[in-house]
């Protein structure tokens, strides 16, 4: 029995989906434990591109059962859209291979409106994905307004809950902005009961399902969403998402006890990206002809969910060391190394400077990180196409040196290197 977690060590979009896909052969069940349809996972398999937001990417392997754990916030419309898209692509989906926790929380349209009002009104807007993630988690924690997936199966109860919640939401929205959207509890209830009929075969007590699977010797793969630096407790607060996107989210978000986790693959991009607002010390802001733009174009660095251009910058070992420790990472998967082939000379941030002093550890607060200046070391680039590399020996010496330096600075072995989106474009280093 083995439990593995694939977790991003930066601000998300580390191409975790490809690593999940590579590891499915050794696992039986794949579990998402945090977030919702704010995640965007792209997997290229057999020449076909799959884009998933809510459903674990591991479902693309025919033998896998996929679980959407209790730690998620689920928009039923998005769930059903993804199911339809997978079926249209020839992936069979039913209640047996896609399980949805009865304790996951439900996103309603008023959550999306609430987020819009909050982001528009605030000078300290976070630059969220606009999917209602934060407000739904707020309702979960505040308890009086939270609705869980299992409640959708009880029509009279659901109607009563919505009749109590919706007028209060409407009143708050009106007070914030007279033109704010208003909602009708009964209409929402009718709509969500229709969704519930389609969700029903998938709804399970997934914590119990996972406990039984562990007892039966099954191997579980946890698929984190977002990156560890967006973790609500350990990331660059307040510019974070509303869940525990590091491995810290596994236990509350799935119900699987911590001691079962045996392997943590920390996924990093060979450089750094970030979408939305928040501090980013190594960001390249060198204009339309600069290296930042070259990386963005070559790496197709545009948000999967929102289409926003991602901010691009050099690799930051201070940040990645912090999240690797937090994750308990055993090894590193370095993604998109091929993108750096367009750069003549590479930089790696090895420390920060704050108030004239060197800082080797990651400050836990955004307002401090904003004042940090990166300290760089420079390495030669390789300026040659590496997309066809399949073994460590195929990589140019400068690329191996770059990987060795990342490994040394993070005190972790690099086991997998990705040199392109296809499954075959992978170098196993050991
Ligand atoms: P939210 O998760 O929509 O509340 O957004 C909070 C912050 O997390 C914003 O900066 C988003 O851009 C960022 N974010 C959320 N999901 C992802 C993701 O899957 N990849 C990268 N950034 C994300």
CSV table of N, CA, C and O and ligand atoms in Angstrom, one decimal, residues 11-14 16 35-41 115 119 126-135 225-227 230 238-243 273-278 305-306 308 310, ligand 1:
chain,number,residue,atom,x,y,z
A,11,UNK,N,3.6,29.1,-7.3
A,11,UNK,CA,2.2,29.7,-7.2
A,11,UNK,C,1.2,29.0,-8.2
A,11,UNK,O,0.4,29.7,-8.8
A,12,UNK,N,1.3,27.7,-8.4
A,12,UNK,CA,0.4,27.0,-9.2
A,12,UNK,C,0.9,26.9,-10.6
A,12,UNK,O,1.9,27.5,-11.0
A,13,UNK,N,0.1,26.2,-11.4
A,13,UNK,CA,0.4,26.0,-12.9
A,13,UNK,C,1.8,25.4,-13.1
A,13,UNK,O,2.5,25.7,-14.1
A,14,UNK,N,2.2,24.5,-12.2
A,14,UNK,CA,3.5,23.9,-12.4
A,14,UNK,C,3.5,22.7,-13.4
A,14,UNK,O,4.5,21.9,-13.5
A,16,UNK,N,1.4,20.0,-13.0
A,16,UNK,CA,1.3,18.8,-12.1
A,16,UNK,C,0.5,17.7,-12.8
A,16,UNK,O,0.8,16.5,-12.5
A,35,UNK,N,-9.6,23.1,-3.1
A,35,UNK,CA,-9.9,24.0,-4.2
A,35,UNK,C,-11.2,23.6,-5.0
A,35,UNK,O,-12.1,22.9,-4.4
A,36,UNK,N,-11.3,24.1,-6.2
A,36,UNK,CA,-12.5,23.8,-7.0
A,36,UNK,C,-12.1,24.0,-8.5
A,36,UNK,O,-11.0,23.6,-8.9
A,37,UNK,N,-13.0,24.6,-9.2
A,37,UNK,CA,-12.8,24.9,-10.6
A,37,UNK,C,-12.0,26.1,-10.8
A,37,UNK,O,-12.0,26.7,-11.9
A,38,UNK,N,-11.2,26.5,-9.8
A,38,UNK,CA,-10.2,27.6,-10.0
A,38,UNK,C,-8.9,27.0,-10.6
A,38,UNK,O,-8.1,27.7,-11.1
A,39,UNK,N,-8.8,25.7,-10.4
A,39,UNK,CA,-7.6,25.0,-11.0
A,39,UNK,C,-7.7,24.8,-12.4
A,39,UNK,O,-8.9,24.7,-12.9
A,40,UNK,N,-6.6,24.8,-13.1
A,40,UNK,CA,-6.7,24.5,-14.6
A,40,UNK,C,-5.6,23.5,-14.8
A,40,UNK,O,-4.4,23.8,-14.7
A,41,UNK,N,-6.0,22.2,-15.2
A,41,UNK,CA,-5.0,21.2,-15.4
A,41,UNK,C,-5.1,20.8,-16.9
A,41,UNK,O,-6.1,20.4,-17.4
A,115,UNK,N,-18.2,37.4,-4.8
A,115,UNK,CA,-16.7,37.5,-5.1
A,115,UNK,C,-16.5,38.8,-6.0
A,115,UNK,O,-15.6,39.5,-5.7
A,119,UNK,N,-14.2,41.9,-4.9
A,119,UNK,CA,-13.0,42.2,-5.7
A,119,UNK,C,-13.1,43.6,-6.3
A,119,UNK,O,-12.1,44.3,-6.3
A,126,UNK,N,-7.5,40.7,-4.7
A,126,UNK,CA,-6.5,39.6,-4.8
A,126,UNK,C,-6.3,39.2,-6.3
A,126,UNK,O,-5.2,38.6,-6.6
A,127,UNK,N,-7.2,39.5,-7.1
A,127,UNK,CA,-7.1,39.0,-8.5
A,127,UNK,C,-7.5,37.5,-8.6
A,127,UNK,O,-6.7,36.7,-9.1
A,128,UNK,N,-8.6,37.2,-8.1
A,128,UNK,CA,-9.0,35.8,-8.0
A,128,UNK,C,-9.5,35.3,-9.4
A,128,UNK,O,-9.6,36.1,-10.3
A,129,UNK,N,-9.8,34.0,-9.4
A,129,UNK,CA,-10.3,33.5,-10.7
A,129,UNK,C,-11.8,33.7,-10.9
A,129,UNK,O,-12.3,33.4,-12.0
A,130,UNK,N,-12.5,34.3,-10.0
A,130,UNK,CA,-13.9,34.7,-10.2
A,130,UNK,C,-14.8,33.5,-10.2
A,130,UNK,O,-15.9,33.6,-10.8
A,131,UNK,N,-14.4,32.4,-9.6
A,131,UNK,CA,-15.3,31.2,-9.6
A,131,UNK,C,-16.1,31.0,-8.4
A,131,UNK,O,-16.6,29.9,-8.2
A,132,UNK,N,-16.1,31.9,-7.5
A,132,UNK,CA,-16.8,31.8,-6.2
A,132,UNK,C,-16.2,31.0,-5.2
A,132,UNK,O,-16.8,30.6,-4.2
A,133,UNK,N,-14.9,30.7,-5.3
A,133,UNK,CA,-14.2,29.8,-4.4
A,133,UNK,C,-14.1,30.4,-3.0
A,133,UNK,O,-14.5,29.7,-2.0
A,134,UNK,N,-13.6,31.6,-2.9
A,134,UNK,CA,-13.4,32.2,-1.6
A,134,UNK,C,-14.7,32.4,-0.8
A,134,UNK,O,-14.9,31.9,0.3
A,135,UNK,N,-15.8,32.9,-1.4
A,135,UNK,CA,-17.1,33.1,-0.7
A,135,UNK,C,-17.7,31.7,-0.3
A,135,UNK,O,-18.3,31.6,0.8
A,225,UNK,N,-4.2,20.9,-6.0
A,225,UNK,CA,-4.5,22.0,-6.9
A,225,UNK,C,-3.9,23.3,-6.4
A,225,UNK,O,-3.6,23.4,-5.2
A,226,UNK,N,-3.6,24.2,-7.3
A,226,UNK,CA,-2.9,25.4,-7.1
A,226,UNK,C,-1.4,25.0,-6.6
A,226,UNK,O,-1.0,23.9,-6.8
A,227,UNK,N,-0.7,26.0,-6.0
A,227,UNK,CA,0.6,25.7,-5.6
A,227,UNK,C,0.7,26.0,-4.1
A,227,UNK,O,-0.1,26.7,-3.5
A,230,UNK,N,0.3,29.4,-2.6
A,230,UNK,CA,-1.1,29.9,-2.5
A,230,UNK,C,-1.8,29.3,-1.4
A,230,UNK,O,-3.0,29.6,-1.2
A,238,UNK,N,-2.1,37.9,2.2
A,238,UNK,CA,-3.5,37.5,1.8
A,238,UNK,C,-3.6,37.1,0.4
A,238,UNK,O,-4.7,36.8,-0.1
A,239,UNK,N,-2.5,37.2,-0.4
A,239,UNK,CA,-2.6,36.9,-1.8
A,239,UNK,C,-2.5,35.4,-2.1
A,239,UNK,O,-1.4,34.9,-2.6
A,240,UNK,N,-3.5,34.7,-1.7
A,240,UNK,CA,-3.5,33.2,-1.7
A,240,UNK,C,-4.9,32.7,-2.1
A,240,UNK,O,-5.8,33.5,-2.2
A,241,UNK,N,-5.0,31.4,-2.2
A,241,UNK,CA,-6.4,30.9,-2.4
A,241,UNK,C,-7.0,30.6,-1.0
A,241,UNK,O,-6.3,30.8,0.0
A,242,UNK,N,-8.2,30.1,-1.0
A,242,UNK,CA,-8.9,29.9,0.3
A,242,UNK,C,-8.8,28.5,0.9
A,242,UNK,O,-9.5,28.2,1.8
A,243,UNK,N,-7.9,27.7,0.4
A,243,UNK,CA,-7.8,26.3,0.9
A,243,UNK,C,-6.3,26.0,1.2
A,243,UNK,O,-5.4,26.8,0.8
A,273,UNK,N,6.2,31.3,-12.3
A,273,UNK,CA,5.0,32.1,-12.8
A,273,UNK,C,4.0,32.4,-11.7
A,273,UNK,O,4.0,31.7,-10.7
A,274,UNK,N,3.2,33.4,-11.9
A,274,UNK,CA,2.2,33.7,-10.9
A,274,UNK,C,1.0,34.4,-11.7
A,274,UNK,O,1.3,35.2,-12.6
A,275,UNK,N,-0.2,34.0,-11.4
A,275,UNK,CA,-1.4,34.7,-11.9
A,275,UNK,C,-2.1,35.4,-10.8
A,275,UNK,O,-2.1,34.9,-9.7
A,276,UNK,N,-2.6,36.6,-11.1
A,276,UNK,CA,-3.3,37.4,-10.0
A,276,UNK,C,-2.3,38.2,-9.3
A,276,UNK,O,-1.1,38.3,-9.7
A,277,UNK,N,-2.8,39.0,-8.3
A,277,UNK,CA,-1.9,39.9,-7.6
A,277,UNK,C,-1.1,39.3,-6.6
A,277,UNK,O,-1.3,38.1,-6.2
A,278,UNK,N,-0.1,40.0,-6.0
A,278,UNK,CA,0.7,39.5,-4.9
A,278,UNK,C,2.2,39.6,-5.2
A,278,UNK,O,2.6,39.7,-6.3
A,305,UNK,N,-7.8,28.8,-16.7
A,305,UNK,CA,-9.1,29.1,-16.3
A,305,UNK,C,-9.6,30.5,-16.8
A,305,UNK,O,-10.7,30.7,-17.3
A,306,UNK,N,-8.7,31.5,-16.7
A,306,UNK,CA,-9.1,32.9,-17.0
A,306,UNK,C,-8.5,33.4,-18.2
A,306,UNK,O,-9.0,34.5,-18.7
A,308,UNK,N,-5.8,34.8,-18.4
A,308,UNK,CA,-4.9,36.0,-18.1
A,308,UNK,C,-3.4,35.6,-18.4
A,308,UNK,O,-3.0,34.5,-18.1
A,310,UNK,N,0.2,35.1,-17.6
A,310,UNK,CA,0.9,34.8,-16.3
A,310,UNK,C,2.1,35.7,-16.2
A,310,UNK,O,2.8,35.9,-17.2
B,1,LIG,P1,-9.1,32.1,-6.1
B,1,LIG,O1,-8.6,30.7,-5.8
B,1,LIG,O2,-10.0,32.1,-7.3
B,1,LIG,O3,-9.8,32.6,-4.9
B,1,LIG,O4,-7.9,33.0,-6.4
B,1,LIG,C1,-6.9,33.4,-5.4
B,1,LIG,C2,-5.5,33.5,-6.0
B,1,LIG,O5,-5.1,32.2,-6.4
B,1,LIG,C3,-5.5,34.3,-7.3
B,1,LIG,O6,-4.2,35.0,-7.4
B,1,LIG,C4,-5.6,33.3,-8.4
B,1,LIG,O7,-5.0,33.7,-9.6
B,1,LIG,C5,-4.7,32.2,-7.8
B,1,LIG,N1,-5.1,30.8,-8.3
B,1,LIG,C6,-6.2,30.1,-8.0
B,1,LIG,N2,-6.2,28.9,-8.6
B,1,LIG,C7,-5.1,28.9,-9.3
B,1,LIG,C8,-4.4,27.9,-10.1
B,1,LIG,O8,-4.9,26.8,-10.3
B,1,LIG,N3,-3.2,28.2,-10.7
B,1,LIG,C9,-2.6,29.4,-10.4
B,1,LIG,N4,-3.1,30.3,-9.7
B,1,LIG,C10,-4.3,30.1,-9.1
